[in-house]
Short mmCIF file of the C-alpha atoms (twelve columns), coordinates in Angstrom:
data_MODEL
# 
_entry.id   MODEL 
# 
loop_
_atom_site.group_PDB 
_atom_site.id 
_atom_site.type_symbol 
_atom_site.label_atom_id 
_atom_site.label_alt_id 
_atom_site.label_comp_id 
_atom_site.label_asym_id 
_atom_site.label_seq_id 
_atom_site.Cartn_x 
_atom_site.Cartn_y 
_atom_site.Cartn_z 
_atom_site.pdbx_PDB_model_num 
ATOM 1   C CA . MET A 1   98.511  85.705  122.578 1 
ATOM 2   C CA . ILE A 2   99.792  88.750  120.678 1 
ATOM 3   C CA . ARG A 3   102.568 90.508  122.536 1 
ATOM 4   C CA . ARG A 4   103.385 94.107  121.751 1 
ATOM 5   C CA . ARG A 5   107.127 93.491  121.783 1 
ATOM 6   C CA . HIS A 6   106.780 91.213  118.777 1 
ATOM 7   C CA . LEU A 7   105.177 94.014  116.780 1 
ATOM 8   C CA . VAL A 8   107.934 96.511  117.487 1 
ATOM 9   C CA . ALA A 9   110.437 95.288  114.956 1 
ATOM 10  C CA . ALA A 10  113.365 97.526  115.800 1 
ATOM 11  C CA . GLY A 11  113.431 96.260  119.369 1 
ATOM 12  C CA . SER A 12  113.186 92.621  118.367 1 
ATOM 13  C CA . LEU A 13  116.200 92.985  116.065 1 
ATOM 14  C CA . LEU A 14  118.592 94.557  118.551 1 
ATOM 15  C CA . PRO A 15  120.306 91.296  119.615 1 
ATOM 16  C CA . PHE A 16  121.733 90.632  116.156 1 
ATOM 17  C CA . LEU A 17  122.058 94.068  114.539 1 
ATOM 18  C CA . PRO A 18  125.787 94.429  115.385 1 
ATOM 19  C CA . ALA A 19  126.503 91.115  113.690 1 
ATOM 20  C CA . ALA A 20  124.344 92.147  110.763 1 
ATOM 21  C CA . ARG A 21  126.305 95.378  110.326 1 
ATOM 22  C CA . ALA A 22  129.591 93.482  110.406 1 
ATOM 23  C CA . HIS A 23  128.278 90.975  107.903 1 
ATOM 24  C CA . ALA A 24  127.084 93.725  105.584 1 
ATOM 25  C CA . GLN A 25  130.411 95.550  105.779 1 
ATOM 26  C CA . GLY A 26  132.208 92.370  104.715 1 
ATOM 27  C CA . ALA A 27  129.864 91.651  101.804 1 
ATOM 28  C CA . LEU A 28  129.745 94.904  99.855  1 
ATOM 29  C CA . ALA A 29  131.065 93.187  96.716  1 
ATOM 30  C CA . MET A 30  128.710 90.882  94.849  1 
ATOM 31  C CA . PRO A 31  129.575 87.180  95.060  1 
ATOM 32  C CA . ALA A 32  132.056 86.241  92.346  1 
ATOM 33  C CA . PRO A 33  130.285 84.937  89.222  1 
ATOM 34  C CA . GLY A 34  130.492 81.241  88.551  1 
ATOM 35  C CA . LYS A 35  128.665 77.971  89.063  1 
ATOM 36  C CA . ARG A 36  128.643 76.713  92.644  1 
ATOM 37  C CA . ALA A 37  129.004 73.258  94.156  1 
ATOM 38  C CA . TRP A 38  125.432 73.590  95.428  1 
ATOM 39  C CA . ALA A 39  124.232 73.557  91.787  1 
ATOM 40  C CA . ALA A 40  124.380 69.746  91.943  1 
ATOM 41  C CA . GLN A 41  121.448 69.946  94.376  1 
ATOM 42  C CA . VAL A 42  119.940 73.171  93.060  1 
ATOM 43  C CA . PRO A 43  120.294 73.050  89.245  1 
ATOM 44  C CA . GLY A 44  118.056 76.099  88.814  1 
ATOM 45  C CA . ILE A 45  116.689 78.949  90.922  1 
ATOM 46  C CA . ARG A 46  112.963 79.637  91.004  1 
ATOM 47  C CA . LEU A 47  112.094 83.072  92.385  1 
ATOM 48  C CA . GLY A 48  108.630 83.636  93.790  1 
ATOM 49  C CA . VAL A 49  106.891 87.011  93.498  1 
ATOM 50  C CA . LEU A 50  103.753 87.791  95.484  1 
ATOM 51  C CA . GLY A 51  100.602 89.010  93.759  1 
ATOM 52  C CA . GLY A 52  99.066  92.445  94.173  1 
ATOM 53  C CA . GLU A 53  100.065 94.216  90.946  1 
ATOM 54  C CA . SER A 54  99.786  93.488  87.241  1 
ATOM 55  C CA . GLU A 55  102.077 90.906  85.654  1 
ATOM 56  C CA . SER A 56  103.526 93.507  83.258  1 
ATOM 57  C CA . ASP A 57  104.495 95.707  86.219  1 
ATOM 58  C CA . ARG A 58  106.129 92.757  87.962  1 
ATOM 59  C CA . LEU A 59  108.014 91.739  84.798  1 
ATOM 60  C CA . GLY A 60  109.324 95.276  84.429  1 
ATOM 61  C CA . ARG A 61  110.517 95.407  88.017  1 
ATOM 62  C CA . TYR A 62  112.028 91.933  88.337  1 
ATOM 63  C CA . GLU A 63  113.592 90.989  84.993  1 
ATOM 64  C CA . ALA A 64  117.004 92.568  85.703  1 
ATOM 65  C CA . TYR A 65  116.950 90.980  89.183  1 
ATOM 66  C CA . ARG A 66  116.286 87.553  87.654  1 
ATOM 67  C CA . LYS A 67  119.062 87.940  85.098  1 
ATOM 68  C CA . LEU A 68  121.535 89.007  87.782  1 
ATOM 69  C CA . PHE A 69  120.895 85.742  89.645  1 
ATOM 70  C CA . GLU A 70  121.518 83.821  86.431  1 
ATOM 71  C CA . ASP A 71  124.700 85.746  85.563  1 
ATOM 72  C CA . THR A 72  126.081 85.478  89.105  1 
ATOM 73  C CA . PHE A 73  125.423 81.834  89.908  1 
ATOM 74  C CA . GLY A 74  125.481 80.253  86.432  1 
ATOM 75  C CA . VAL A 75  122.194 78.391  86.739  1 
ATOM 76  C CA . PRO A 76  118.890 78.980  84.931  1 
ATOM 77  C CA . THR A 77  116.668 81.328  86.934  1 
ATOM 78  C CA . ARG A 78  112.913 81.639  86.458  1 
ATOM 79  C CA . MET A 79  110.306 83.905  87.995  1 
ATOM 80  C CA . PHE A 80  107.102 82.519  89.459  1 
ATOM 81  C CA . PHE A 81  104.401 85.205  89.480  1 
ATOM 82  C CA . ALA A 82  101.529 84.240  91.749  1 
ATOM 83  C CA . SER A 83  98.115  85.799  91.295  1 
ATOM 84  C CA . ASP A 84  97.770  86.114  95.057  1 
ATOM 85  C CA . TYR A 85  99.699  85.485  98.282  1 
ATOM 86  C CA . SER A 86  98.583  81.869  98.577  1 
ATOM 87  C CA . GLY A 87  100.159 81.007  95.210  1 
ATOM 88  C CA . VAL A 88  103.682 81.545  96.546  1 
ATOM 89  C CA . GLN A 89  102.796 79.721  99.768  1 
ATOM 90  C CA . GLN A 90  101.563 76.684  97.818  1 
ATOM 91  C CA . ALA A 91  104.644 76.708  95.568  1 
ATOM 92  C CA . PHE A 92  106.937 76.628  98.597  1 
ATOM 93  C CA . ALA A 93  104.888 73.813  100.123 1 
ATOM 94  C CA . ALA A 94  105.252 71.855  96.857  1 
ATOM 95  C CA . LYS A 95  109.012 72.594  96.774  1 
ATOM 96  C CA . THR A 96  108.716 74.321  93.398  1 
ATOM 97  C CA . LEU A 97  110.392 77.503  94.694  1 
ATOM 98  C CA . GLU A 98  113.815 78.138  96.164  1 
ATOM 99  C CA . ILE A 99  113.489 81.759  97.291  1 
ATOM 100 C CA . ALA A 100 110.936 84.554  97.540  1 
ATOM 101 C CA . ASN A 101 110.389 87.918  99.185  1 
ATOM 102 C CA . MET A 102 107.234 87.397  101.243 1 
ATOM 103 C CA . SER A 103 104.891 89.271  103.509 1 
ATOM 104 C CA . PRO A 104 105.329 88.341  107.192 1 
ATOM 105 C CA . ALA A 105 101.879 86.743  107.340 1 
ATOM 106 C CA . ALA A 106 102.459 84.739  104.153 1 
ATOM 107 C CA . TYR A 107 105.750 83.490  105.604 1 
ATOM 108 C CA . ALA A 108 103.963 82.414  108.791 1 
ATOM 109 C CA . GLY A 109 101.347 80.606  106.714 1 
ATOM 110 C CA . VAL A 110 103.833 78.597  104.680 1 
ATOM 111 C CA . TRP A 111 105.941 77.885  107.796 1 
ATOM 112 C CA . LEU A 112 102.847 76.311  109.348 1 
ATOM 113 C CA . ASP A 113 101.865 74.515  106.114 1 
ATOM 114 C CA . THR A 114 105.339 72.969  105.761 1 
ATOM 115 C CA . ASN A 115 106.001 72.280  109.465 1 
ATOM 116 C CA . GLY A 116 108.963 74.636  109.477 1 
ATOM 117 C CA . GLY A 117 110.096 73.801  105.947 1 
ATOM 118 C CA . VAL A 118 111.042 77.414  105.147 1 
ATOM 119 C CA . GLU A 119 113.262 79.925  106.890 1 
ATOM 120 C CA . PRO A 120 113.672 83.722  106.716 1 
ATOM 121 C CA . ILE A 121 117.188 84.925  105.979 1 
ATOM 122 C CA . LEU A 122 116.932 88.703  105.490 1 
ATOM 123 C CA . VAL A 123 114.578 91.572  106.278 1 
ATOM 124 C CA . THR A 124 114.305 94.990  104.633 1 
ATOM 125 C CA . LYS A 125 116.027 97.899  106.406 1 
ATOM 126 C CA . GLU A 126 114.734 101.482 106.246 1 
ATOM 127 C CA . PRO A 127 116.893 104.649 106.148 1 
ATOM 128 C CA . ASP A 128 116.411 105.231 109.897 1 
ATOM 129 C CA . GLY A 129 117.688 101.718 110.642 1 
ATOM 130 C CA . SER A 130 114.247 100.302 111.414 1 
ATOM 131 C CA . THR A 131 112.911 97.118  109.855 1 
ATOM 132 C CA . SER A 132 109.218 97.814  110.146 1 
ATOM 133 C CA . TYR A 133 106.198 99.294  108.394 1 
ATOM 134 C CA . VAL A 134 102.586 100.031 109.341 1 
ATOM 135 C CA . ALA A 135 99.098  99.156  108.181 1 
ATOM 136 C CA . LEU A 136 97.004  102.135 107.135 1 
ATOM 137 C CA . MET A 137 93.227  102.297 106.895 1 
ATOM 138 C CA . TYR A 138 92.006  104.819 104.345 1 
ATOM 139 C CA . ALA A 139 88.678  106.143 103.085 1 
ATOM 140 C CA . ARG A 140 87.688  108.482 100.272 1 
ATOM 141 C CA . ALA A 141 88.173  112.117 101.196 1 
ATOM 142 C CA . ASP A 142 84.601  112.916 100.132 1 
ATOM 143 C CA . SER A 143 83.041  110.146 102.247 1 
ATOM 144 C CA . GLY A 144 82.726  112.113 105.472 1 
ATOM 145 C CA . ILE A 145 84.749  109.399 107.241 1 
ATOM 146 C CA . THR A 146 87.519  111.033 109.263 1 
ATOM 147 C CA . ARG A 147 88.323  108.476 112.004 1 
ATOM 148 C CA . LEU A 148 87.938  104.794 112.771 1 
ATOM 149 C CA . GLU A 149 84.719  105.289 114.765 1 
ATOM 150 C CA . ASP A 150 83.068  106.679 111.617 1 
ATOM 151 C CA . MET A 151 83.448  103.229 110.023 1 
ATOM 152 C CA . ARG A 152 80.787  101.733 112.301 1 
ATOM 153 C CA . GLY A 153 78.162  100.239 109.986 1 
ATOM 154 C CA . LYS A 154 80.315  100.887 106.888 1 
ATOM 155 C CA . SER A 155 81.948  98.431  104.472 1 
ATOM 156 C CA . MET A 156 85.590  97.313  104.618 1 
ATOM 157 C CA . ALA A 157 87.777  95.949  101.791 1 
ATOM 158 C CA . TRP A 158 90.452  93.587  103.085 1 
ATOM 159 C CA . SER A 159 93.373  93.106  100.705 1 
ATOM 160 C CA . ASP A 160 94.171  89.405  100.971 1 
ATOM 161 C CA . PRO A 161 93.595  86.750  103.665 1 
ATOM 162 C CA . ASN A 162 97.354  86.078  103.746 1 
ATOM 163 C CA . SER A 163 98.368  89.730  104.111 1 
ATOM 164 C CA . ALA A 164 99.611  91.043  107.457 1 
ATOM 165 C CA . SER A 165 98.855  94.716  106.821 1 
ATOM 166 C CA . GLY A 166 95.849  94.078  104.597 1 
ATOM 167 C CA . TYR A 167 94.049  91.663  106.927 1 
ATOM 168 C CA . LEU A 168 95.665  89.980  109.938 1 
ATOM 169 C CA . ILE A 169 97.212  92.948  111.760 1 
ATOM 170 C CA . PRO A 170 94.188  95.282  111.451 1 
ATOM 171 C CA . ARG A 171 91.856  92.522  112.627 1 
ATOM 172 C CA . ALA A 172 94.099  91.650  115.564 1 
ATOM 173 C CA . GLU A 173 94.416  95.276  116.672 1 
ATOM 174 C CA . LEU A 174 90.692  95.924  116.245 1 
ATOM 175 C CA . ARG A 175 89.892  92.897  118.411 1 
ATOM 176 C CA . ALA A 176 92.380  94.077  121.025 1 
ATOM 177 C CA . ALA A 177 90.508  97.420  121.080 1 
ATOM 178 C CA . GLY A 178 87.199  95.642  121.666 1 
ATOM 179 C CA . ILE A 179 85.992  95.961  118.056 1 
ATOM 180 C CA . ASN A 180 84.504  92.933  116.292 1 
ATOM 181 C CA . PRO A 181 85.973  92.936  112.735 1 
ATOM 182 C CA . GLU A 182 83.639  90.246  111.420 1 
ATOM 183 C CA . PRO A 183 80.943  91.266  108.890 1 
ATOM 184 C CA . GLY A 184 77.813  92.370  110.692 1 
ATOM 185 C CA . GLY A 185 79.851  93.340  113.738 1 
ATOM 186 C CA . PHE A 186 81.515  96.743  113.652 1 
ATOM 187 C CA . PHE A 187 81.431  96.796  109.835 1 
ATOM 188 C CA . SER A 188 78.241  96.270  107.839 1 
ATOM 189 C CA . ARG A 189 80.075  94.011  105.392 1 
ATOM 190 C CA . THR A 190 83.617  93.024  104.496 1 
ATOM 191 C CA . GLY A 191 85.221  91.372  101.484 1 
ATOM 192 C CA . PHE A 192 88.543  90.475  99.887  1 
ATOM 193 C CA . ALA A 193 89.559  92.702  96.980  1 
ATOM 194 C CA . GLY A 194 92.291  90.358  95.719  1 
ATOM 195 C CA . GLY A 195 95.300  92.498  96.632  1 
ATOM 196 C CA . HIS A 196 96.366  95.890  97.943  1 
ATOM 197 C CA . ASP A 197 96.068  97.660  94.602  1 
ATOM 198 C CA . GLN A 198 92.663  96.133  93.972  1 
ATOM 199 C CA . ALA A 199 91.412  97.232  97.389  1 
ATOM 200 C CA . LEU A 200 92.481  100.808 96.685  1 
ATOM 201 C CA . VAL A 201 90.638  100.772 93.355  1 
ATOM 202 C CA . ALA A 202 87.530  99.312  95.021  1 
ATOM 203 C CA . VAL A 203 87.472  102.151 97.562  1 
ATOM 204 C CA . LEU A 204 88.066  104.854 94.959  1 
ATOM 205 C CA . GLN A 205 85.247  103.384 92.850  1 
ATOM 206 C CA . LYS A 206 82.916  103.418 95.885  1 
ATOM 207 C CA . GLN A 207 82.526  99.660  96.048  1 
ATOM 208 C CA . TYR A 208 83.708  99.810  99.679  1 
ATOM 209 C CA . ASP A 209 83.933  102.623 102.207 1 
ATOM 210 C CA . ALA A 210 87.494  101.881 103.353 1 
ATOM 211 C CA . GLY A 211 90.502  99.666  102.743 1 
ATOM 212 C CA . VAL A 212 93.799  98.803  104.374 1 
ATOM 213 C CA . CYS A 213 97.300  98.630  102.923 1 
ATOM 214 C CA . TRP A 214 100.950 98.595  103.906 1 
ATOM 215 C CA . SER A 215 103.067 101.751 104.073 1 
ATOM 216 C CA . SER A 216 106.199 103.122 105.688 1 
ATOM 217 C CA . GLY A 217 103.965 105.704 107.351 1 
ATOM 218 C CA . GLN A 218 106.946 108.065 107.081 1 
ATOM 219 C CA . GLY A 219 107.761 110.934 104.756 1 
ATOM 220 C CA . GLU A 220 105.397 113.237 102.901 1 
ATOM 221 C CA . GLU A 221 101.807 112.099 103.040 1 
ATOM 222 C CA . SER A 222 101.044 114.095 99.880  1 
ATOM 223 C CA . ARG A 223 103.353 111.697 98.027  1 
ATOM 224 C CA . GLY A 224 101.836 108.607 99.598  1 
ATOM 225 C CA . PHE A 225 104.594 108.486 102.238 1 
ATOM 226 C CA . SER A 226 108.080 107.164 101.446 1 
ATOM 227 C CA . ARG A 227 107.272 103.542 100.635 1 
ATOM 228 C CA . GLY A 228 104.302 101.288 100.118 1 
ATOM 229 C CA . VAL A 229 101.116 100.748 98.147  1 
ATOM 230 C CA . LEU A 230 100.065 104.404 98.196  1 
ATOM 231 C CA . THR A 231 103.571 105.541 97.204  1 
ATOM 232 C CA . ALA A 232 103.522 103.307 94.136  1 
ATOM 233 C CA . ALA A 233 100.001 104.395 93.161  1 
ATOM 234 C CA . VAL A 234 100.989 108.078 93.362  1 
ATOM 235 C CA . GLU A 235 104.177 107.471 91.351  1 
ATOM 236 C CA . LYS A 236 102.172 105.701 88.621  1 
ATOM 237 C CA . GLY A 237 99.691  108.570 88.468  1 
ATOM 238 C CA . LEU A 238 96.863  106.311 89.649  1 
ATOM 239 C CA . LEU A 239 96.200  108.188 92.883  1 
ATOM 240 C CA . ASP A 240 96.110  111.752 94.139  1 
ATOM 241 C CA . MET A 241 96.433  111.656 97.912  1 
ATOM 242 C CA . LYS A 242 93.862  114.472 98.093  1 
ATOM 243 C CA . ASP A 243 91.267  111.872 97.093  1 
ATOM 244 C CA . ILE A 244 91.729  109.714 100.201 1 
ATOM 245 C CA . ARG A 245 92.102  110.228 103.938 1 
ATOM 246 C CA . VAL A 246 94.121  108.014 106.305 1 
ATOM 247 C CA . ILE A 247 91.846  107.281 109.284 1 
ATOM 248 C CA . TRP A 248 93.856  104.699 111.283 1 
ATOM 249 C CA . ARG A 249 97.336  103.238 111.509 1 
ATOM 250 C CA . SER A 250 98.708  100.176 113.248 1 
ATOM 251 C CA . ARG A 251 101.663 99.793  115.524 1 
ATOM 252 C CA . PRO A 252 104.978 98.914  113.787 1 
ATOM 253 C CA . ILE A 253 104.984 95.606  111.910 1 
ATOM 254 C CA . GLN A 254 108.129 93.633  111.111 1 
ATOM 255 C CA . ASN A 255 108.952 93.949  107.391 1 
ATOM 256 C CA . GLY A 256 108.444 90.855  105.291 1 
ATOM 257 C CA . PRO A 257 111.437 88.521  104.930 1 
ATOM 258 C CA . ILE A 258 113.360 87.008  102.069 1 
ATOM 259 C CA . VAL A 259 112.583 83.316  102.511 1 
ATOM 260 C CA . VAL A 260 114.345 80.146  101.357 1 
ATOM 261 C CA . ARG A 261 113.453 76.479  101.684 1 
ATOM 262 C CA . ALA A 262 114.969 75.044  104.841 1 
ATOM 263 C CA . ASP A 263 116.198 71.893  103.072 1 
ATOM 264 C CA . LEU A 264 118.537 73.762  100.694 1 
ATOM 265 C CA . PRO A 265 122.337 73.645  101.163 1 
ATOM 266 C CA . ALA A 266 123.888 76.021  103.680 1 
ATOM 267 C CA . ALA A 267 126.233 77.319  100.952 1 
ATOM 268 C CA . PHE A 268 123.215 78.272  98.817  1 
ATOM 269 C CA . LYS A 269 121.665 80.206  101.719 1 
ATOM 270 C CA . LYS A 270 124.956 82.035  102.365 1 
ATOM 271 C CA . ASP A 271 125.203 83.039  98.689  1 
ATOM 272 C CA . MET A 272 121.631 84.379  98.829  1 
ATOM 273 C CA . VAL A 273 122.483 86.462  101.900 1 
ATOM 274 C CA . ASP A 274 125.721 87.814  100.382 1 
ATOM 275 C CA . PHE A 275 123.991 88.574  97.059  1 
ATOM 276 C CA . HIS A 276 121.295 90.683  98.706  1 
ATOM 277 C CA . LEU A 277 123.542 92.455  101.199 1 
ATOM 278 C CA . ALA A 278 125.691 93.643  98.284  1 
ATOM 279 C CA . LEU A 279 122.835 94.436  95.883  1 
ATOM 280 C CA . PRO A 280 121.966 98.010  97.043  1 
ATOM 281 C CA . SER A 281 125.489 99.341  96.519  1 
ATOM 282 C CA . ALA A 282 126.538 97.131  93.593  1 
ATOM 283 C CA . HIS A 283 123.301 97.458  91.581  1 
ATOM 284 C CA . PRO A 284 121.247 100.322 93.028  1 
ATOM 285 C CA . ASP A 285 118.822 100.464 90.078  1 
ATOM 286 C CA . ILE A 286 117.921 96.784  90.452  1 
ATOM 287 C CA . HIS A 287 117.563 97.169  94.209  1 
ATOM 288 C CA . LYS A 288 115.310 100.188 93.787  1 
ATOM 289 C CA . ALA A 289 113.102 98.393  91.262  1 
ATOM 290 C CA . VAL A 290 112.682 95.337  93.476  1 
ATOM 291 C CA . GLU A 291 112.130 97.210  96.751  1 
ATOM 292 C CA . ARG A 292 110.164 100.100 95.204  1 
ATOM 293 C CA . GLY A 293 110.671 102.762 97.845  1 
ATOM 294 C CA . SER A 294 112.935 104.081 100.550 1 
ATOM 295 C CA . ALA A 295 114.515 100.825 101.777 1 
ATOM 296 C CA . VAL A 296 118.314 100.982 101.891 1 
ATOM 297 C CA . GLY A 297 119.069 97.271  102.080 1 
ATOM 298 C CA . TRP A 298 118.600 94.181  104.202 1 
ATOM 299 C CA . VAL A 299 119.816 92.774  107.514 1 
ATOM 300 C CA . PRO A 300 119.748 89.144  108.682 1 
ATOM 301 C CA . THR A 301 116.646 87.905  110.456 1 
ATOM 302 C CA . LYS A 302 115.348 84.679  112.001 1 
ATOM 303 C CA . HIS A 303 112.114 82.809  112.594 1 
ATOM 304 C CA . GLU A 304 111.648 84.139  116.133 1 
ATOM 305 C CA . ASP A 305 111.107 87.638  114.709 1 
ATOM 306 C CA . TYR A 306 107.929 86.352  113.033 1 
ATOM 307 C CA . ALA A 307 106.505 84.353  115.949 1 
ATOM 308 C CA . VAL A 308 103.669 86.873  116.374 1 
ATOM 309 C CA . PHE A 309 102.467 86.181  112.832 1 
ATOM 310 C CA . VAL A 310 102.407 82.444  113.493 1 
ATOM 311 C CA . ASP A 311 100.308 83.186  116.605 1 
ATOM 312 C CA . MET A 312 97.915  85.308  114.521 1 
ATOM 313 C CA . ARG A 313 97.543  82.645  111.834 1 
ATOM 314 C CA . ARG A 314 96.695  80.084  114.490 1 
ATOM 315 C CA . ALA A 315 94.218  82.498  116.093 1 
ATOM 316 C CA . GLU A 316 92.510  83.117  112.736 1 
ATOM 317 C CA . ALA A 317 92.272  79.372  112.104 1 
ATOM 318 C CA . ALA A 318 90.748  78.858  115.550 1 
ATOM 319 C CA . GLU A 319 88.220  81.637  114.872 1 
ATOM 320 C CA . ARG A 320 87.210  80.015  111.570 1 
ATOM 321 C CA . ARG A 321 86.712  76.677  113.316 1 
ATOM 322 C CA . ARG A 322 84.604  78.377  115.992 1 
ATOM 323 C CA . ARG A 323 82.386  80.068  113.378 1 
ATOM 324 C CA . ASN A 324 81.939  76.795  111.495 1 
# 
């Protein structure tokens, strides 16, 4: 069962925020460069990057981040660019990744696939201290669709089956409101666009009537808000917010975590935490490129903060079994 308190991220983090602040204050300097004892077990670092944008865009954003890992820890570091969310999940399950920044739903999926073989170590923090975002449903401004009810009998582009904001959260909240999100229910048809960016393009090109994406939901709407898919599209010149209309938003969703394999050495996990807590102040340009928005840093997190996403994944699996 989905419990509201799990969706309100700021509240769920209160028990450990004081410790997180203390930890962050003591880790403002980057870890000293040099090869670690854990390198005997982890001779190289493989960084996973979720799909949703072009490979050239991801290379541009992540190359300096990759090199900083290599320079700091003295081991070869490679990027693994997945074409979709499931690619990173499968790589973790196969133990061909050490660390990745994941969506909350993708984390829940790989946690289930590996029987707890991964763990979240950090979560993104926003300027107001929150660690959450929202799902937004949008339609073209010229479509005549101004609210959720107007989508009855219309077509919906989901982003990815492993996306919280682009699939699982909207479906869960629609069901809770008595709306059947299956094709032929409330919507005439639904489909997967292959990612958040692709869903936005599909809506703008009139292939679907509406789509869903992740966003901070804060800041100037004319700029696509302060962080998220719409923000990036506006910054790239691919979207004018006058061309779309936001018609629905979810309750707060816990930001996606930085995830490591559970079987890695404790010293490796501590270095990953210290590296990221120091990154925003020590290398602000790299932090900005990786986070792409208003986030100011990270705070520690734990599996319990993502229990709701595990519940949703299990509920979706049960629904698929029922339909089949």
